[in-house]
mmCIF file of C-alpha atoms and ligand atoms in Angstrom:
data_model
loop_
_atom_site.group_PDB
_atom_site.id
_atom_site.type_symbol
_atom_site.label_atom_id
_atom_site.label_comp_id
_atom_site.label_asym_id
_atom_site.label_seq_id
_atom_site.Cartn_x
_atom_site.Cartn_y
_atom_site.Cartn_z
ATOM 1 C CA MET A 1 131.220 221.185 67.353
ATOM 2 C CA THR A 2 127.796 222.623 67.903
ATOM 3 C CA GLY A 3 125.728 225.487 66.576
ATOM 4 C CA GLU A 4 124.761 226.612 63.139
ATOM 5 C CA ALA A 5 127.445 226.048 60.516
ATOM 6 C CA LEU A 6 125.645 227.406 57.492
ATOM 7 C CA ARG A 7 122.496 229.410 56.866
ATOM 8 C CA LEU A 8 120.852 230.196 53.551
ATOM 9 C CA GLU A 9 118.334 233.027 53.536
ATOM 10 C CA GLY A 10 115.963 233.614 50.645
ATOM 11 C CA ILE A 11 118.323 232.345 47.974
ATOM 12 C CA HIS A 12 117.016 233.096 44.522
ATOM 13 C CA LYS A 13 118.765 232.397 41.241
ATOM 14 C CA ALA A 14 117.731 233.324 37.724
ATOM 15 C CA PHE A 15 119.645 232.450 34.564
ATOM 16 C CA GLY A 16 118.264 235.102 32.228
ATOM 17 C CA GLY A 17 114.502 234.521 32.298
ATOM 18 C CA PHE A 18 114.803 231.040 33.793
ATOM 19 C CA VAL A 19 114.339 230.753 37.545
ATOM 20 C CA ALA A 20 116.618 227.981 38.858
ATOM 21 C CA LEU A 21 116.113 228.609 42.606
ATOM 22 C CA GLN A 22 113.307 230.327 44.485
ATOM 23 C CA SER A 23 113.312 231.478 48.096
ATOM 24 C CA VAL A 24 115.530 228.750 49.481
ATOM 25 C CA ASP A 25 115.919 228.920 53.282
ATOM 26 C CA LEU A 26 118.037 226.378 55.091
ATOM 27 C CA SER A 27 119.994 226.040 58.314
ATOM 28 C CA ILE A 28 122.673 223.379 58.712
ATOM 29 C CA GLN A 29 124.157 222.435 62.068
ATOM 30 C CA ALA A 30 127.860 221.893 62.642
ATOM 31 C CA GLY A 31 128.871 218.280 62.036
ATOM 32 C CA GLU A 32 125.730 217.390 60.086
ATOM 33 C CA LEU A 33 125.681 215.482 56.829
ATOM 34 C CA VAL A 34 122.894 216.882 54.701
ATOM 35 C CA CYS A 35 121.917 215.637 51.249
ATOM 36 C CA PHE A 36 120.265 217.779 48.593
ATOM 37 C CA VAL A 37 118.180 215.291 46.656
ATOM 38 C CA GLY A 38 115.828 215.785 43.746
ATOM 39 C CA PRO A 39 115.409 215.067 40.048
ATOM 40 C CA SER A 40 117.912 216.241 37.480
ATOM 41 C CA GLY A 41 117.590 219.971 36.806
ATOM 42 C CA CYS A 42 115.880 220.859 40.102
ATOM 43 C CA GLY A 43 118.714 223.217 41.148
ATOM 44 C CA LYS A 44 120.900 221.099 43.462
ATOM 45 C CA THR A 45 124.221 221.885 41.803
ATOM 46 C CA THR A 46 123.328 225.555 41.412
ATOM 47 C CA LEU A 47 122.619 225.788 45.146
ATOM 48 C CA LEU A 48 125.884 224.023 46.003
ATOM 49 C CA ARG A 49 127.818 226.326 43.662
ATOM 50 C CA ILE A 50 126.242 229.362 45.303
ATOM 51 C CA ILE A 51 127.414 228.090 48.694
ATOM 52 C CA ALA A 52 130.884 227.639 47.198
ATOM 53 C CA GLY A 53 130.885 231.082 45.590
ATOM 54 C CA LEU A 54 131.289 229.522 42.132
ATOM 55 C CA GLU A 55 127.940 230.983 41.141
ATOM 56 C CA SER A 56 126.365 234.179 42.424
ATOM 57 C CA GLN A 57 122.803 234.259 43.700
ATOM 58 C CA THR A 58 120.374 236.797 42.262
ATOM 59 C CA ARG A 59 119.039 237.488 45.750
ATOM 60 C CA GLY A 60 119.547 236.158 49.260
ATOM 61 C CA ARG A 61 122.327 235.638 51.773
ATOM 62 C CA VAL A 62 124.815 232.902 52.640
ATOM 63 C CA ILE A 63 126.006 232.915 56.239
ATOM 64 C CA GLN A 64 128.831 230.569 57.282
ATOM 65 C CA ASN A 65 129.713 230.297 60.957
ATOM 66 C CA GLY A 66 128.007 233.612 61.581
ATOM 67 C CA ARG A 67 129.906 235.402 58.803
ATOM 68 C CA ASP A 68 128.058 236.834 55.796
ATOM 69 C CA ILE A 69 129.920 235.383 52.803
ATOM 70 C CA SER A 70 127.219 236.235 50.249
ATOM 71 C CA THR A 71 129.624 238.086 47.976
ATOM 72 C CA ALA A 72 132.948 236.547 49.035
ATOM 73 C CA PRO A 73 134.974 234.950 46.213
ATOM 74 C CA PRO A 74 135.597 231.180 46.445
ATOM 75 C CA SER A 75 139.152 231.725 47.661
ATOM 76 C CA ALA A 76 137.870 233.645 50.674
ATOM 77 C CA ARG A 77 135.457 230.891 51.685
ATOM 78 C CA ASP A 78 136.190 227.934 53.903
ATOM 79 C CA TYR A 79 135.281 224.660 52.181
ATOM 80 C CA GLY A 80 136.583 221.661 50.280
ATOM 81 C CA ILE A 81 134.745 220.352 47.244
ATOM 82 C CA VAL A 82 134.491 217.083 45.308
ATOM 83 C CA PHE A 83 132.788 216.759 41.935
ATOM 84 C CA GLN A 84 131.310 213.795 40.095
ATOM 85 C CA SER A 85 134.216 213.478 37.689
ATOM 86 C CA TYR A 86 137.326 212.778 39.672
ATOM 87 C CA ALA A 87 138.990 215.969 38.494
ATOM 88 C CA LEU A 88 142.394 214.979 39.822
ATOM 89 C CA PHE A 89 145.350 216.542 38.050
ATOM 90 C CA PRO A 90 146.481 213.710 35.730
ATOM 91 C CA ASN A 91 150.085 214.883 35.513
ATOM 92 C CA LEU A 92 150.577 215.070 39.287
ATOM 93 C CA THR A 93 151.183 212.145 41.623
ATOM 94 C CA ILE A 94 148.517 211.240 44.154
ATOM 95 C CA SER A 95 150.593 212.862 46.904
ATOM 96 C CA ASP A 96 150.986 216.070 44.903
ATOM 97 C CA ASN A 97 147.267 216.089 44.144
ATOM 98 C CA ILE A 98 146.442 215.922 47.841
ATOM 99 C CA ALA A 99 149.124 218.469 48.693
ATOM 100 C CA TYR A 100 147.896 220.955 46.110
ATOM 101 C CA GLY A 101 145.897 223.226 48.419
ATOM 102 C CA LEU A 102 148.554 223.062 51.115
ATOM 103 C CA VAL A 103 151.326 224.086 48.714
ATOM 104 C CA ASN A 104 149.169 227.002 47.590
ATOM 105 C CA ARG A 105 148.932 228.077 51.192
ATOM 106 C CA ARG A 106 152.721 227.882 51.516
ATOM 107 C CA ARG A 107 152.762 225.377 54.335
ATOM 108 C CA ALA A 108 156.162 223.988 55.341
ATOM 109 C CA ARG A 109 157.262 220.923 53.338
ATOM 110 C CA ALA A 110 157.600 218.613 56.312
ATOM 111 C CA GLN A 111 154.174 219.626 57.510
ATOM 112 C CA ILE A 112 152.691 218.978 54.067
ATOM 113 C CA GLY A 113 154.341 215.539 53.879
ATOM 114 C CA ALA A 114 152.935 214.534 57.246
ATOM 115 C CA ARG A 115 149.454 215.778 56.378
ATOM 116 C CA VAL A 116 149.427 213.932 53.032
ATOM 117 C CA LYS A 117 150.440 210.727 54.774
ATOM 118 C CA GLU A 118 147.702 211.190 57.345
ATOM 119 C CA LEU A 119 145.081 211.787 54.636
ATOM 120 C CA LEU A 120 146.200 208.783 52.555
ATOM 121 C CA THR A 121 145.711 206.639 55.632
ATOM 122 C CA LEU A 122 142.379 208.276 56.392
ATOM 123 C CA VAL A 123 140.969 207.297 52.985
ATOM 124 C CA GLY A 124 142.475 203.819 53.166
ATOM 125 C CA LEU A 125 145.130 204.179 50.450
ATOM 126 C CA PRO A 126 148.354 204.593 52.424
ATOM 127 C CA ASP A 127 150.649 203.297 49.657
ATOM 128 C CA SER A 128 149.259 205.133 46.657
ATOM 129 C CA GLY A 129 151.178 208.398 47.120
ATOM 130 C CA PRO A 130 153.742 207.913 44.319
ATOM 131 C CA LYS A 131 151.139 206.694 41.802
ATOM 132 C CA TYR A 132 149.357 208.723 39.158
ATOM 133 C CA PRO A 133 145.543 209.106 38.935
ATOM 134 C CA SER A 134 145.284 206.887 35.832
ATOM 135 C CA GLN A 135 146.723 203.986 37.856
ATOM 136 C CA LEU A 136 143.785 204.080 40.300
ATOM 137 C CA SER A 137 140.201 202.828 39.924
ATOM 138 C CA GLY A 138 137.329 205.291 39.843
ATOM 139 C CA GLY A 139 136.486 204.636 43.466
ATOM 140 C CA GLN A 140 140.113 205.072 44.524
ATOM 141 C CA GLN A 141 140.317 208.343 42.603
ATOM 142 C CA GLN A 142 137.225 209.606 44.424
ATOM 143 C CA ARG A 143 138.843 208.699 47.745
ATOM 144 C CA ILE A 144 141.844 210.800 46.724
ATOM 145 C CA ALA A 145 139.577 213.654 45.627
ATOM 146 C CA LEU A 146 138.040 213.462 49.098
ATOM 147 C CA ALA A 147 141.465 213.542 50.747
ATOM 148 C CA ARG A 148 142.405 216.548 48.622
ATOM 149 C CA ALA A 149 139.200 218.352 49.618
ATOM 150 C CA LEU A 150 139.910 217.696 53.300
ATOM 151 C CA ALA A 151 143.617 218.591 53.165
ATOM 152 C CA THR A 152 143.286 222.120 54.504
ATOM 153 C CA ALA A 153 140.852 220.947 57.204
ATOM 154 C CA PRO A 154 137.941 223.051 55.917
ATOM 155 C CA SER A 155 134.900 223.460 58.155
ATOM 156 C CA LEU A 156 132.591 222.590 55.264
ATOM 157 C CA LEU A 157 132.772 219.733 52.763
ATOM 158 C CA LEU A 158 130.764 220.017 49.528
ATOM 159 C CA LEU A 159 130.167 216.914 47.417
ATOM 160 C CA ASP A 160 128.400 217.076 44.053
ATOM 161 C CA GLU A 161 127.227 213.605 42.996
ATOM 162 C CA PRO A 162 130.582 212.130 44.063
ATOM 163 C CA LEU A 163 129.435 208.534 43.536
ATOM 164 C CA SER A 164 127.472 208.838 40.296
ATOM 165 C CA ALA A 165 130.290 207.752 38.008
ATOM 166 C CA LEU A 166 131.012 204.566 39.983
ATOM 167 C CA ASP A 167 129.554 201.092 39.473
ATOM 168 C CA ALA A 168 126.866 199.865 41.891
ATOM 169 C CA LYS A 169 129.104 197.865 44.228
ATOM 170 C CA GLU A 170 131.769 200.544 44.498
ATOM 171 C CA ARG A 171 129.104 203.197 45.005
ATOM 172 C CA GLU A 172 127.638 201.310 47.938
ATOM 173 C CA ARG A 173 131.048 200.727 49.510
ATOM 174 C CA LEU A 174 131.975 204.389 49.215
ATOM 175 C CA ARG A 175 128.651 205.500 50.686
ATOM 176 C CA GLY A 176 129.580 203.799 53.922
ATOM 177 C CA GLU A 177 133.167 205.014 53.798
ATOM 178 C CA ILE A 178 132.224 208.647 53.234
ATOM 179 C CA ARG A 179 129.718 208.474 56.058
ATOM 180 C CA GLN A 180 132.287 206.961 58.443
ATOM 181 C CA LEU A 181 134.982 209.379 57.427
ATOM 182 C CA GLN A 182 132.616 212.319 57.817
ATOM 183 C CA ARG A 183 131.717 211.187 61.344
ATOM 184 C CA ARG A 184 135.349 210.688 62.284
ATOM 185 C CA VAL A 185 136.489 214.064 60.943
ATOM 186 C CA GLY A 186 133.274 215.751 62.116
ATOM 187 C CA VAL A 187 133.210 218.066 59.121
ATOM 188 C CA THR A 188 129.852 219.622 58.207
ATOM 189 C CA THR A 189 128.981 218.102 54.842
ATOM 190 C CA ILE A 190 126.548 218.826 52.035
ATOM 191 C CA MET A 191 126.176 216.172 49.394
ATOM 192 C CA VAL A 192 124.200 216.559 46.204
ATOM 193 C CA THR A 193 122.613 213.441 44.759
ATOM 194 C CA HIS A 194 119.720 212.500 42.493
ATOM 195 C CA ASP A 195 119.662 209.035 44.079
ATOM 196 C CA GLN A 196 117.041 208.788 46.832
ATOM 197 C CA GLU A 197 118.506 205.607 48.274
ATOM 198 C CA GLU A 198 121.894 207.283 48.621
ATOM 199 C CA ALA A 199 120.316 210.285 50.326
ATOM 200 C CA LEU A 200 118.278 208.163 52.731
ATOM 201 C CA SER A 201 121.176 205.895 53.648
ATOM 202 C CA MET A 202 123.798 208.597 54.234
ATOM 203 C CA SER A 203 122.114 211.724 55.584
ATOM 204 C CA ASP A 204 121.431 213.099 59.018
ATOM 205 C CA ARG A 205 118.864 215.236 57.242
ATOM 206 C CA VAL A 206 117.559 215.170 53.713
ATOM 207 C CA VAL A 207 116.618 218.286 51.747
ATOM 208 C CA VAL A 208 114.171 217.254 49.025
ATOM 209 C CA MET A 209 114.132 219.699 46.119
ATOM 210 C CA ASN A 210 111.879 220.103 43.103
ATOM 211 C CA HIS A 211 111.745 222.876 40.494
ATOM 212 C CA GLY A 212 114.136 225.147 42.371
ATOM 213 C CA ARG A 213 112.313 224.885 45.683
ATOM 214 C CA ILE A 214 112.722 222.903 48.865
ATOM 215 C CA GLU A 215 109.741 220.550 49.227
ATOM 216 C CA GLN A 216 110.710 219.106 52.607
ATOM 217 C CA ILE A 217 113.568 218.958 55.079
ATOM 218 C CA GLY A 218 113.748 216.126 57.575
ATOM 219 C CA THR A 219 115.519 213.035 58.810
ATOM 220 C CA PRO A 220 115.526 210.141 56.323
ATOM 221 C CA LEU A 221 112.758 208.430 58.297
ATOM 222 C CA GLU A 222 110.633 211.577 58.461
ATOM 223 C CA VAL A 223 110.745 212.336 54.763
ATOM 224 C CA TYR A 224 110.169 208.685 53.869
ATOM 225 C CA GLU A 225 107.353 207.942 56.316
ATOM 226 C CA GLN A 226 105.764 211.363 56.560
ATOM 227 C CA PRO A 227 106.226 212.972 53.155
ATOM 228 C CA ALA A 228 104.906 216.533 53.168
ATOM 229 C CA THR A 229 103.825 216.475 49.539
ATOM 230 C CA PRO A 230 102.862 213.937 46.876
ATOM 231 C CA PHE A 231 106.110 214.763 45.104
ATOM 232 C CA VAL A 232 108.209 213.761 48.119
ATOM 233 C CA ALA A 233 106.199 210.555 48.616
ATOM 234 C CA ASP A 234 106.687 209.638 44.997
ATOM 235 C CA PHE A 235 110.325 210.644 44.667
ATOM 236 C CA LEU A 236 111.634 208.832 47.736
ATOM 237 C CA GLY A 237 110.379 205.358 46.919
ATOM 238 C CA LYS A 238 107.658 203.247 45.402
ATOM 239 C CA VAL A 239 104.212 204.322 46.460
ATOM 240 C CA ASN A 240 100.646 203.262 45.698
ATOM 241 C CA VAL A 241 98.345 206.150 44.853
ATOM 242 C CA LEU A 242 94.678 205.290 45.325
ATOM 243 C CA ARG A 243 91.698 207.415 44.331
ATOM 244 C CA ALA A 244 89.358 207.628 47.294
ATOM 245 C CA THR A 245 86.491 209.567 48.825
ATOM 246 C CA SER A 246 86.661 210.835 52.376
ATOM 247 C CA LEU A 247 84.024 209.491 54.762
ATOM 248 C CA GLY A 248 85.212 211.847 57.510
ATOM 249 C CA GLU A 249 87.147 211.091 60.705
ATOM 250 C CA GLY A 250 90.040 209.381 58.976
ATOM 251 C CA ARG A 251 87.911 206.921 57.022
ATOM 252 C CA TYR A 252 88.100 206.648 53.255
ATOM 253 C CA LEU A 253 86.318 204.706 50.566
ATOM 254 C CA VAL A 254 88.408 203.035 47.861
ATOM 255 C CA GLY A 255 86.010 201.461 45.413
ATOM 256 C CA ARG A 256 83.644 199.639 47.806
ATOM 257 C CA VAL A 257 86.253 199.140 50.530
ATOM 258 C CA GLU A 258 86.326 201.324 53.618
ATOM 259 C CA LEU A 259 89.783 202.037 55.045
ATOM 260 C CA ALA A 260 90.535 203.307 58.545
ATOM 261 C CA THR A 261 93.548 205.650 58.805
ATOM 262 C CA ARG A 262 94.927 208.285 61.146
ATOM 263 C CA ALA A 263 94.802 210.960 58.459
ATOM 264 C CA ASN A 264 92.040 213.336 59.537
ATOM 265 C CA GLY A 265 91.097 216.724 58.225
ATOM 266 C CA TYR A 266 89.273 215.839 55.028
ATOM 267 C CA ALA A 267 85.557 216.568 55.040
ATOM 268 C CA ALA A 268 83.189 213.742 54.108
ATOM 269 C CA GLY A 269 82.595 213.621 50.381
ATOM 270 C CA MET A 270 85.942 215.117 49.437
ATOM 271 C CA ALA A 271 87.900 213.460 46.642
ATOM 272 C CA VAL A 272 91.404 212.558 47.824
ATOM 273 C CA ARG A 273 94.440 210.459 46.962
ATOM 274 C CA LEU A 274 95.727 207.907 49.446
ATOM 275 C CA TYR A 275 99.494 207.310 49.401
ATOM 276 C CA LEU A 276 100.676 203.994 50.737
ATOM 277 C CA ARG A 277 104.013 202.243 50.339
ATOM 278 C CA PRO A 278 104.128 198.605 49.163
ATOM 279 C CA GLU A 279 105.621 197.516 52.510
ATOM 280 C CA ASP A 280 102.822 199.085 54.580
ATOM 281 C CA ARG A 281 100.864 195.869 54.932
ATOM 282 C CA VAL A 282 100.477 193.108 57.495
ATOM 283 C CA LEU A 283 100.755 189.499 56.327
ATOM 284 C CA PRO A 284 99.107 186.388 57.825
ATOM 285 C CA ASP A 285 102.432 185.181 59.241
ATOM 286 C CA SER A 286 102.006 187.766 62.023
ATOM 287 C CA GLY A 287 98.498 186.606 63.045
ATOM 288 C CA PRO A 288 95.043 186.009 61.577
ATOM 289 C CA VAL A 289 94.637 188.827 59.085
ATOM 290 C CA GLU A 290 90.838 188.525 58.857
ATOM 291 C CA GLN A 291 90.422 190.017 62.347
ATOM 292 C CA MET A 292 92.599 193.026 61.626
ATOM 293 C CA ALA A 293 91.523 196.480 60.497
ATOM 294 C CA ASN A 294 91.737 197.030 56.747
ATOM 295 C CA ALA A 295 91.842 193.303 55.978
ATOM 296 C CA MET A 296 91.476 192.382 52.322
ATOM 297 C CA ARG A 297 92.217 189.778 49.688
ATOM 298 C CA GLY A 298 94.308 190.410 46.624
ATOM 299 C CA HIS A 299 94.537 188.418 43.411
ATOM 300 C CA VAL A 300 98.105 188.403 42.183
ATOM 301 C CA LEU A 301 98.313 189.802 38.657
ATOM 302 C CA GLY A 302 102.088 189.513 38.408
ATOM 303 C CA VAL A 303 105.250 189.402 40.486
ATOM 304 C CA ASP A 304 108.351 191.495 39.938
ATOM 305 C CA PHE A 305 111.357 189.663 41.341
ATOM 306 C CA LEU A 306 113.932 192.189 42.572
ATOM 307 C CA GLY A 307 116.501 190.025 44.364
ATOM 308 C CA THR A 308 115.926 190.008 48.104
ATOM 309 C CA TYR A 309 112.320 191.020 47.646
ATOM 310 C CA CYS A 310 109.366 190.859 45.277
ATOM 311 C CA LEU A 311 106.681 193.307 44.357
ATOM 312 C CA ALA A 312 103.313 191.750 43.622
ATOM 313 C CA ALA A 313 100.757 193.666 41.575
ATOM 314 C CA MET A 314 97.393 192.910 43.182
ATOM 315 C CA ASP A 315 93.815 193.222 42.063
ATOM 316 C CA VAL A 316 92.172 193.829 45.438
ATOM 317 C CA GLU A 317 88.624 192.602 46.045
ATOM 318 C CA GLY A 318 86.337 195.615 46.205
ATOM 319 C CA PHE A 319 88.896 198.142 44.934
ATOM 320 C CA GLU A 320 87.052 198.151 41.593
ATOM 321 C CA GLY A 321 90.062 197.949 39.352
ATOM 322 C CA GLN A 322 92.589 200.098 41.241
ATOM 323 C CA LYS A 323 95.755 198.021 41.480
ATOM 324 C CA LEU A 324 97.959 197.749 44.539
ATOM 325 C CA LEU A 325 101.674 196.945 44.699
ATOM 326 C CA VAL A 326 102.498 194.832 47.747
ATOM 327 C CA TYR A 327 105.991 194.018 48.945
ATOM 328 C CA PHE A 328 107.056 190.514 50.016
ATOM 329 C CA SER A 329 110.467 189.341 51.072
ATOM 330 C CA LEU A 330 111.597 186.515 48.831
ATOM 331 C CA ASN A 331 111.054 184.034 51.666
ATOM 332 C CA GLN A 332 107.541 185.311 52.396
ATOM 333 C CA ALA A 333 106.677 185.064 48.712
ATOM 334 C CA LEU A 334 107.864 181.450 48.581
ATOM 335 C CA GLU A 335 106.177 180.442 51.841
ATOM 336 C CA MET A 336 102.862 182.114 51.013
ATOM 337 C CA GLY A 337 102.812 180.985 47.399
ATOM 338 C CA VAL A 338 102.731 184.501 45.980
ATOM 339 C CA ARG A 339 102.575 183.892 42.241
ATOM 340 C CA GLU A 340 100.425 184.971 39.345
ATOM 341 C CA GLY A 341 96.853 183.763 39.877
ATOM 342 C CA ALA A 342 97.173 183.215 43.655
ATOM 343 C CA THR A 343 94.837 184.908 46.158
ATOM 344 C CA ILE A 344 96.595 186.369 49.188
ATOM 345 C CA PRO A 345 94.981 187.737 52.366
ATOM 346 C CA PHE A 346 96.636 190.747 53.979
ATOM 347 C CA ALA A 347 95.796 193.938 55.852
ATOM 348 C CA LEU A 348 96.842 197.511 55.128
ATOM 349 C CA ARG A 349 98.578 199.541 57.809
ATOM 350 C CA GLY A 350 96.079 202.355 58.137
ATOM 351 C CA GLU A 351 98.418 204.382 60.341
ATOM 352 C CA ARG A 352 100.876 204.649 57.459
ATOM 353 C CA VAL A 353 98.411 205.991 54.911
ATOM 354 C CA ARG A 354 99.105 209.585 53.831
ATOM 355 C CA VAL A 355 96.261 211.575 52.341
ATOM 356 C CA PHE A 356 96.461 214.466 49.881
ATOM 357 C CA PRO A 357 93.719 216.348 48.113
ATOM 358 C CA SER A 358 92.963 215.186 44.592
ATOM 359 C CA ALA A 359 94.945 217.248 42.120
HETATM 360 N N1 ADP B 401 124.891 228.539 33.655
HETATM 361 C C1 ADP B 401 123.617 228.252 33.410
HETATM 362 N N2 ADP B 401 122.905 228.947 32.479
HETATM 363 C C2 ADP B 401 121.618 228.673 32.236
HETATM 364 N N3 ADP B 401 120.911 227.717 32.867
HETATM 365 C C3 ADP B 401 121.546 226.995 33.804
HETATM 366 C C4 ADP B 401 122.926 227.217 34.117
HETATM 367 N N4 ADP B 401 123.281 226.350 35.112
HETATM 368 C C5 ADP B 401 122.172 225.622 35.371
HETATM 369 N N5 ADP B 401 121.138 226.002 34.591
HETATM 370 C C6 ADP B 401 119.771 225.458 34.626
HETATM 371 O O1 ADP B 401 119.289 225.521 35.953
HETATM 372 C C7 ADP B 401 118.561 224.361 36.285
HETATM 373 C C8 ADP B 401 119.160 223.700 37.504
HETATM 374 O O2 ADP B 401 120.414 223.163 37.167
HETATM 375 P P1 ADP B 401 121.292 222.350 38.191
HETATM 376 O O3 ADP B 401 121.452 223.154 39.413
HETATM 377 O O4 ADP B 401 122.522 221.926 37.493
HETATM 378 O O5 ADP B 401 120.346 221.085 38.471
HETATM 379 P P2 ADP B 401 120.678 219.705 39.214
HETATM 380 O O6 ADP B 401 122.046 219.776 39.780
HETATM 381 O O7 ADP B 401 119.610 219.584 40.255
HETATM 382 O O8 ADP B 401 120.538 218.653 38.167
HETATM 383 C C9 ADP B 401 118.576 223.475 35.049
HETATM 384 O O9 ADP B 401 117.377 223.667 34.344
HETATM 385 C C10 ADP B 401 119.760 223.982 34.279
HETATM 386 O O10 ADP B 401 119.559 223.786 32.897
HETATM 387 MG MG1 MG B 402 123.752 218.579 39.393
#
């Protein structure tokens, strides 16, 4: 499958006086898995519902496989959908739940039986057909909801926070399963999530939304490493924000410390904010830090232990009070003696620094 599967043109949505979506343009390629990610209330579900025809846009067009479906009712559109709550029919067996759309389309019984069996196997629950939804775990119910959505072999799969109601372990397992299943079936998929980690780990491309607008579209690596706006940098992970003054030619002054970066375009004297992730540092275990660019020493104010890694809050010499969060793997922290009161040499990765004008 190649080519454009879905195109949104100038989608605008107002609920009374409240603008929920503004000028949303987006093109999704066949076979892609795209996540809409952003804080609660930013318009993700509204956009998904407009694609599904469950909500009508105030302005703009929805084009699916070259066909303008802007005003088509849901029944005339080609998609399967899964919501956060499992939404299986409690009084129907698992098999009948999956068969629901096929029965509606008056497929032959033998054909339906074979398809249900195939789908049960696809989602890894081959023996659950005779059971009822209440006999399955949350994760199993979501697998069935997925099978039901795929039953009619739609060309588009829409998922609205399908993992949000699950516990952490189950959520992680299903992430991988959905991704694998999506690749195997090849169905173009849009998933809504407020969880940045989920979006980064599952997507071919991430659509970062805020206040009814798209802030950035890109691969997970692009949006994480090259955020287009402070909002994207902040939303997609931990980030240090440092007040600085431009010295011109990619050099910046933080307190009394001069940093070399690759971020040009800010005239000398301009007040800016430097954005730098806690992992964008070089530690002495990869060579003598003192000889590197942007070398510094940090006094550890405190360490947040987060399992496989730690975040150390540092008071950096010369930063004049601006604190820096620095990431260490647990082993690095133990080997280097990263604990409250310790002084740790390290260097910042200047090439990773993003610069934005001061607000
Ligand atoms: N039917 C509606 N009537 C009025 N406001 C709505 C309606 N549906 C959604 N909204 C508002 O639109 C905004 C976006 O909602 P939604 O798309 O559900 O956000 P998200 O899914 O990103 O959390 C929210 O402020 C929400 O309150
Ligand atoms: Mg929502």
